[in-house]
């Protein structure tokens, strides 16, 4: 892979390193016993990865990309290398290739939610909404208790891309898992409203209007929506 410049400007380097904090070297939860030959390959992969991080900190983008590729050739399950390599590719103007790198990483660890969120963000930016949603759905199914940010990310994608009924189900999952998170109730009410599920939307907005922990302006809006929906549920318009 060729880059127009070997060194990043100081401002660009600060931006890149801020965007890409060091992720855990191995994001997978399962600890697999490896043969001596594989263990050696894993150690070499981690050394390449660290070399790549040092190159990034020095502003040597091309060298960093090369080291990340070498790390992944030795250990395709090294998720941190995939994530950083994808960020390098994206910053170099190769977002489609970056998406492919992350999708390969998800094939190795489909339940890694950070990789799934990065994939979804990049896929949506590339206009590939289906791939974005698939990455998140796949990760959520692999987890008994998915991170609330993953659920919110998926629900937001579904709602914004004309899948409001699916979004309502995802928000319901968020409510079950984190009932104290106001995004669950608010999101579900808005999604049901968007899906024209008037009875369910009325009940959802009514619940939001009675949630004391929410700001008064939010509760007032919810009360207004519930009142409007109630009129549509009464024969003759109430």
mmCIF file of C-alpha atoms in Angstrom:
data_model
loop_
_atom_site.group_PDB
_atom_site.id
_atom_site.type_symbol
_atom_site.label_atom_id
_atom_site.label_comp_id
_atom_site.label_asym_id
_atom_site.label_seq_id
_atom_site.Cartn_x
_atom_site.Cartn_y
_atom_site.Cartn_z
ATOM 1 C CA UNK A 1 0.000 0.000 0.000
ATOM 2 C CA UNK A 2 1.399 3.403 -0.975
ATOM 3 C CA UNK A 3 0.817 6.683 0.804
ATOM 4 C CA UNK A 4 1.473 10.153 -0.513
ATOM 5 C CA UNK A 5 3.557 11.009 2.536
ATOM 6 C CA UNK A 6 5.506 8.987 5.024
ATOM 7 C CA UNK A 7 5.014 11.325 7.928
ATOM 8 C CA UNK A 8 1.839 12.811 9.380
ATOM 9 C CA UNK A 9 1.806 16.460 10.341
ATOM 10 C CA UNK A 10 1.777 17.013 14.127
ATOM 11 C CA UNK A 11 -1.860 18.161 14.025
ATOM 12 C CA UNK A 12 -2.943 15.161 11.947
ATOM 13 C CA UNK A 13 -1.022 12.808 14.211
ATOM 14 C CA UNK A 14 -2.697 14.185 17.333
ATOM 15 C CA UNK A 15 -6.104 13.811 15.660
ATOM 16 C CA UNK A 16 -5.371 10.241 14.594
ATOM 17 C CA UNK A 17 -4.063 9.102 17.957
ATOM 18 C CA UNK A 18 -7.019 10.738 19.700
ATOM 19 C CA UNK A 19 -9.395 8.935 17.353
ATOM 20 C CA UNK A 20 -7.677 5.598 17.827
ATOM 21 C CA UNK A 21 -6.942 4.816 21.470
ATOM 22 C CA UNK A 22 -5.059 1.613 22.131
ATOM 23 C CA UNK A 23 -7.539 -1.248 22.262
ATOM 24 C CA UNK A 24 -6.878 -4.422 24.261
ATOM 25 C CA UNK A 25 -4.478 -6.695 22.416
ATOM 26 C CA UNK A 26 -6.857 -9.606 22.570
ATOM 27 C CA UNK A 27 -10.525 -8.655 22.840
ATOM 28 C CA UNK A 28 -11.769 -12.245 22.780
ATOM 29 C CA UNK A 29 -12.973 -13.668 26.055
ATOM 30 C CA UNK A 30 -11.989 -17.285 25.378
ATOM 31 C CA UNK A 31 -8.409 -18.308 26.193
ATOM 32 C CA UNK A 32 -7.335 -20.985 23.720
ATOM 33 C CA UNK A 33 -4.403 -23.281 24.480
ATOM 34 C CA UNK A 34 -1.861 -22.988 21.666
ATOM 35 C CA UNK A 35 0.913 -25.251 20.457
ATOM 36 C CA UNK A 36 4.521 -23.982 20.852
ATOM 37 C CA UNK A 37 4.722 -23.056 17.171
ATOM 38 C CA UNK A 38 1.478 -21.095 17.339
ATOM 39 C CA UNK A 39 2.535 -19.401 20.562
ATOM 40 C CA UNK A 40 5.683 -18.212 18.808
ATOM 41 C CA UNK A 41 3.620 -16.819 15.939
ATOM 42 C CA UNK A 42 1.342 -15.037 18.409
ATOM 43 C CA UNK A 43 4.289 -13.473 20.191
ATOM 44 C CA UNK A 44 5.743 -12.287 16.902
ATOM 45 C CA UNK A 45 2.347 -10.880 15.929
ATOM 46 C CA UNK A 46 2.166 -8.883 19.143
ATOM 47 C CA UNK A 47 5.684 -7.559 18.593
ATOM 48 C CA UNK A 48 4.702 -6.429 15.083
ATOM 49 C CA UNK A 49 1.617 -4.776 16.514
ATOM 50 C CA UNK A 50 3.643 -2.869 19.105
ATOM 51 C CA UNK A 51 6.106 -1.857 16.398
ATOM 52 C CA UNK A 52 3.145 -0.535 14.428
ATOM 53 C CA UNK A 53 1.905 1.484 17.394
ATOM 54 C CA UNK A 54 5.354 2.983 17.868
ATOM 55 C CA UNK A 55 5.440 3.894 14.174
ATOM 56 C CA UNK A 56 2.057 5.606 14.551
ATOM 57 C CA UNK A 57 3.303 7.620 17.495
ATOM 58 C CA UNK A 58 6.299 8.653 15.390
ATOM 59 C CA UNK A 59 4.007 9.741 12.559
ATOM 60 C CA UNK A 60 5.196 6.998 10.192
ATOM 61 C CA UNK A 61 1.892 5.959 8.673
ATOM 62 C CA UNK A 62 3.219 3.676 5.936
ATOM 63 C CA UNK A 63 5.466 1.784 8.342
ATOM 64 C CA UNK A 64 2.617 1.448 10.821
ATOM 65 C CA UNK A 65 0.350 -0.003 8.140
ATOM 66 C CA UNK A 66 3.016 -2.502 7.111
ATOM 67 C CA UNK A 67 3.557 -3.665 10.698
ATOM 68 C CA UNK A 68 -0.189 -4.077 11.245
ATOM 69 C CA UNK A 69 -0.447 -6.186 8.088
ATOM 70 C CA UNK A 70 2.447 -8.338 9.246
ATOM 71 C CA UNK A 71 0.817 -8.791 12.656
ATOM 72 C CA UNK A 72 -2.451 -9.887 11.071
ATOM 73 C CA UNK A 73 -0.701 -12.319 8.744
ATOM 74 C CA UNK A 74 0.751 -14.000 11.842
ATOM 75 C CA UNK A 75 -2.407 -13.817 13.953
ATOM 76 C CA UNK A 76 -5.707 -12.904 12.232
ATOM 77 C CA UNK A 77 -7.420 -12.878 15.656
ATOM 78 C CA UNK A 78 -5.399 -9.886 16.877
ATOM 79 C CA UNK A 79 -8.345 -7.519 16.926
ATOM 80 C CA UNK A 80 -6.437 -4.435 18.039
ATOM 81 C CA UNK A 81 -4.261 -4.726 14.929
ATOM 82 C CA UNK A 82 -7.349 -5.006 12.721
ATOM 83 C CA UNK A 83 -8.923 -1.967 14.347
ATOM 84 C CA UNK A 84 -5.814 0.193 14.040
ATOM 85 C CA UNK A 85 -5.090 -0.975 10.497
ATOM 86 C CA UNK A 86 -8.643 -0.102 9.492
ATOM 87 C CA UNK A 87 -8.244 3.372 10.991
ATOM 88 C CA UNK A 88 -5.022 3.851 9.034
ATOM 89 C CA UNK A 89 -6.729 2.787 5.810
ATOM 90 C CA UNK A 90 -9.651 5.101 6.466
ATOM 91 C CA UNK A 91 -7.391 8.067 7.142
ATOM 92 C CA UNK A 92 -5.512 7.230 3.919
ATOM 93 C CA UNK A 93 -8.722 7.468 1.873
ATOM 94 C CA UNK A 94 -9.416 3.735 1.526
ATOM 95 C CA UNK A 95 -12.663 3.270 3.490
ATOM 96 C CA UNK A 96 -13.869 0.238 1.527
ATOM 97 C CA UNK A 97 -10.643 -1.629 2.241
ATOM 98 C CA UNK A 98 -10.895 -0.560 5.890
ATOM 99 C CA UNK A 99 -14.396 -2.014 6.077
ATOM 100 C CA UNK A 100 -13.161 -5.295 4.597
ATOM 101 C CA UNK A 101 -10.410 -5.515 7.228
ATOM 102 C CA UNK A 102 -12.936 -5.078 10.031
ATOM 103 C CA UNK A 103 -15.340 -7.579 8.500
ATOM 104 C CA UNK A 104 -12.520 -10.126 8.368
ATOM 105 C CA UNK A 105 -11.861 -9.421 12.042
ATOM 106 C CA UNK A 106 -15.529 -10.037 12.836
ATOM 107 C CA UNK A 107 -15.342 -13.379 11.068
ATOM 108 C CA UNK A 108 -12.614 -14.287 13.563
ATOM 109 C CA UNK A 109 -14.520 -12.899 16.560
ATOM 110 C CA UNK A 110 -18.167 -12.217 15.629
ATOM 111 C CA UNK A 111 -19.074 -11.339 19.207
ATOM 112 C CA UNK A 112 -16.557 -8.528 19.682
ATOM 113 C CA UNK A 113 -18.775 -5.490 20.115
ATOM 114 C CA UNK A 114 -16.114 -2.816 19.697
ATOM 115 C CA UNK A 115 -15.122 -4.243 16.324
ATOM 116 C CA UNK A 116 -18.805 -4.530 15.409
ATOM 117 C CA UNK A 117 -19.450 -0.872 16.257
ATOM 118 C CA UNK A 118 -16.408 0.254 14.285
ATOM 119 C CA UNK A 119 -17.544 -1.873 11.344
ATOM 120 C CA UNK A 120 -21.060 -0.457 11.515
ATOM 121 C CA UNK A 121 -19.819 3.127 11.657
ATOM 122 C CA UNK A 122 -17.559 2.617 8.661
ATOM 123 C CA UNK A 123 -20.081 0.595 6.656
ATOM 124 C CA UNK A 124 -22.756 3.260 7.108
ATOM 125 C CA UNK A 125 -20.290 5.934 6.007
ATOM 126 C CA UNK A 126 -19.608 3.791 2.937
ATOM 127 C CA UNK A 127 -23.342 3.619 2.180
ATOM 128 C CA UNK A 128 -23.552 -0.064 3.146
ATOM 129 C CA UNK A 129 -26.351 0.063 5.700
ATOM 130 C CA UNK A 130 -27.143 -3.650 5.483
ATOM 131 C CA UNK A 131 -23.564 -4.540 6.417
ATOM 132 C CA UNK A 132 -23.675 -2.046 9.284
ATOM 133 C CA UNK A 133 -26.839 -3.546 10.740
ATOM 134 C CA UNK A 134 -25.640 -7.119 10.165
ATOM 135 C CA UNK A 135 -22.398 -6.498 12.067
ATOM 136 C CA UNK A 136 -24.248 -5.214 15.124
ATOM 137 C CA UNK A 137 -26.996 -7.840 15.066
ATOM 138 C CA UNK A 138 -24.389 -10.570 14.822
ATOM 139 C CA UNK A 139 -22.432 -9.235 17.789
ATOM 140 C CA UNK A 140 -25.553 -8.816 19.925
ATOM 141 C CA UNK A 141 -26.667 -12.384 19.243
ATOM 142 C CA UNK A 142 -23.273 -13.643 20.404
ATOM 143 C CA UNK A 143 -23.572 -11.879 23.767
ATOM 144 C CA UNK A 144 -25.791 -12.752 26.706
ATOM 145 C CA UNK A 145 -25.639 -9.155 27.921
ATOM 146 C CA UNK A 146 -24.693 -6.876 25.017
ATOM 147 C CA UNK A 147 -23.288 -3.481 25.841
ATOM 148 C CA UNK A 148 -25.948 -0.799 25.947
ATOM 149 C CA UNK A 149 -23.970 1.329 23.472
ATOM 150 C CA UNK A 150 -24.140 -1.506 20.949
ATOM 151 C CA UNK A 151 -27.909 -1.728 21.395
ATOM 152 C CA UNK A 152 -28.329 2.035 21.038
ATOM 153 C CA UNK A 153 -26.124 2.059 17.938
ATOM 154 C CA UNK A 154 -28.191 -0.687 16.310
ATOM 155 C CA UNK A 155 -31.543 0.830 17.239
ATOM 156 C CA UNK A 156 -30.486 4.231 15.925
ATOM 157 C CA UNK A 157 -29.373 2.678 12.637
ATOM 158 C CA UNK A 158 -32.625 0.765 12.293
ATOM 159 C CA UNK A 159 -34.749 3.807 13.046
ATOM 160 C CA UNK A 160 -32.872 6.107 10.664
ATOM 161 C CA UNK A 161 -32.909 3.603 7.830
ATOM 162 C CA UNK A 162 -36.609 2.763 7.749
ATOM 163 C CA UNK A 163 -36.689 -0.237 10.085
ATOM 164 C CA UNK A 164 -38.644 1.364 12.950
ATOM 165 C CA UNK A 165 -40.353 -1.843 14.089
ATOM 166 C CA UNK A 166 -36.972 -3.539 14.431
ATOM 167 C CA UNK A 167 -35.682 -0.462 16.242
ATOM 168 C CA UNK A 168 -38.561 -0.674 18.722
ATOM 169 C CA UNK A 169 -37.602 -4.277 19.512
ATOM 170 C CA UNK A 170 -33.971 -3.300 20.013
ATOM 171 C CA UNK A 171 -34.963 -0.448 22.318
ATOM 172 C CA UNK A 172 -37.146 -2.909 24.254
ATOM 173 C CA UNK A 173 -34.053 -5.070 24.733
ATOM 174 C CA UNK A 174 -32.239 -2.004 26.060
ATOM 175 C CA UNK A 175 -35.097 -1.345 28.505
ATOM 176 C CA UNK A 176 -34.913 -4.925 29.805
ATOM 177 C CA UNK A 177 -31.157 -4.733 30.248
ATOM 178 C CA UNK A 178 -30.804 -1.138 31.458
ATOM 179 C CA UNK A 179 -34.179 0.158 32.682
ATOM 180 C CA UNK A 180 -32.513 3.274 34.086
ATOM 181 C CA UNK A 181 -31.286 4.369 30.649
ATOM 182 C CA UNK A 182 -33.827 6.933 29.348
ATOM 183 C CA UNK A 183 -32.778 6.248 25.757
ATOM 184 C CA UNK A 184 -34.671 2.973 25.923
ATOM 185 C CA UNK A 185 -38.101 4.407 26.726
ATOM 186 C CA UNK A 186 -37.698 7.466 24.528
ATOM 187 C CA UNK A 187 -36.308 5.523 21.599
ATOM 188 C CA UNK A 188 -38.978 2.841 21.746
ATOM 189 C CA UNK A 189 -41.782 5.400 21.860
ATOM 190 C CA UNK A 190 -40.357 7.297 18.881
ATOM 191 C CA UNK A 191 -39.767 4.090 16.917
ATOM 192 C CA UNK A 192 -43.282 2.788 17.528
ATOM 193 C CA UNK A 193 -44.653 6.171 16.498
ATOM 194 C CA UNK A 194 -42.569 6.059 13.315
ATOM 195 C CA UNK A 195 -43.806 2.520 12.632
ATOM 196 C CA UNK A 196 -47.428 3.749 12.912
ATOM 197 C CA UNK A 197 -48.131 1.292 15.722
ATOM 198 C CA UNK A 198 -50.501 3.758 17.295
ATOM 199 C CA UNK A 199 -51.761 1.803 20.294
ATOM 200 C CA UNK A 200 -48.274 0.682 21.313
ATOM 201 C CA UNK A 201 -46.887 4.163 20.643
ATOM 202 C CA UNK A 202 -49.614 5.750 22.773
ATOM 203 C CA UNK A 203 -48.783 3.451 25.681
ATOM 204 C CA UNK A 204 -45.056 4.091 25.260
ATOM 205 C CA UNK A 205 -45.424 7.871 25.171
ATOM 206 C CA UNK A 206 -47.768 7.708 28.161
ATOM 207 C CA UNK A 207 -45.079 5.847 30.101
ATOM 208 C CA UNK A 208 -42.479 8.441 29.125
ATOM 209 C CA UNK A 209 -44.766 11.275 30.247
ATOM 210 C CA UNK A 210 -44.984 9.669 33.693
ATOM 211 C CA UNK A 211 -41.234 9.077 34.103
ATOM 212 C CA UNK A 212 -40.246 11.441 36.917
ATOM 213 C CA UNK A 213 -36.527 11.095 36.191
ATOM 214 C CA UNK A 214 -36.895 12.730 32.763
ATOM 215 C CA UNK A 215 -36.764 16.458 32.128
ATOM 216 C CA UNK A 216 -40.084 18.258 32.211
ATOM 217 C CA UNK A 217 -39.774 19.361 28.578
ATOM 218 C CA UNK A 218 -39.394 15.741 27.484
ATOM 219 C CA UNK A 219 -42.352 14.660 29.592
ATOM 220 C CA UNK A 220 -44.455 17.497 28.188
ATOM 221 C CA UNK A 221 -43.643 16.429 24.628
ATOM 222 C CA UNK A 222 -44.490 12.823 25.469
ATOM 223 C CA UNK A 223 -47.790 13.913 26.992
ATOM 224 C CA UNK A 224 -48.591 15.891 23.839
ATOM 225 C CA UNK A 225 -47.846 12.911 21.583
ATOM 226 C CA UNK A 226 -49.895 10.602 23.775
ATOM 227 C CA UNK A 227 -52.817 13.039 23.641
ATOM 228 C CA UNK A 228 -52.621 13.275 19.833
ATOM 229 C CA UNK A 229 -52.411 9.516 19.436
ATOM 230 C CA UNK A 230 -55.315 8.981 21.810
ATOM 231 C CA UNK A 231 -57.522 11.027 19.499
ATOM 232 C CA UNK A 232 -56.705 8.701 16.610
ATOM 233 C CA UNK A 233 -57.667 5.680 18.702
ATOM 234 C CA UNK A 234 -61.123 7.008 19.558
ATOM 235 C CA UNK A 235 -63.846 6.454 16.939
ATOM 236 C CA UNK A 236 -64.712 9.744 15.316
ATOM 237 C CA UNK A 237 -61.472 11.375 16.460
ATOM 238 C CA UNK A 238 -62.509 11.910 20.074
#
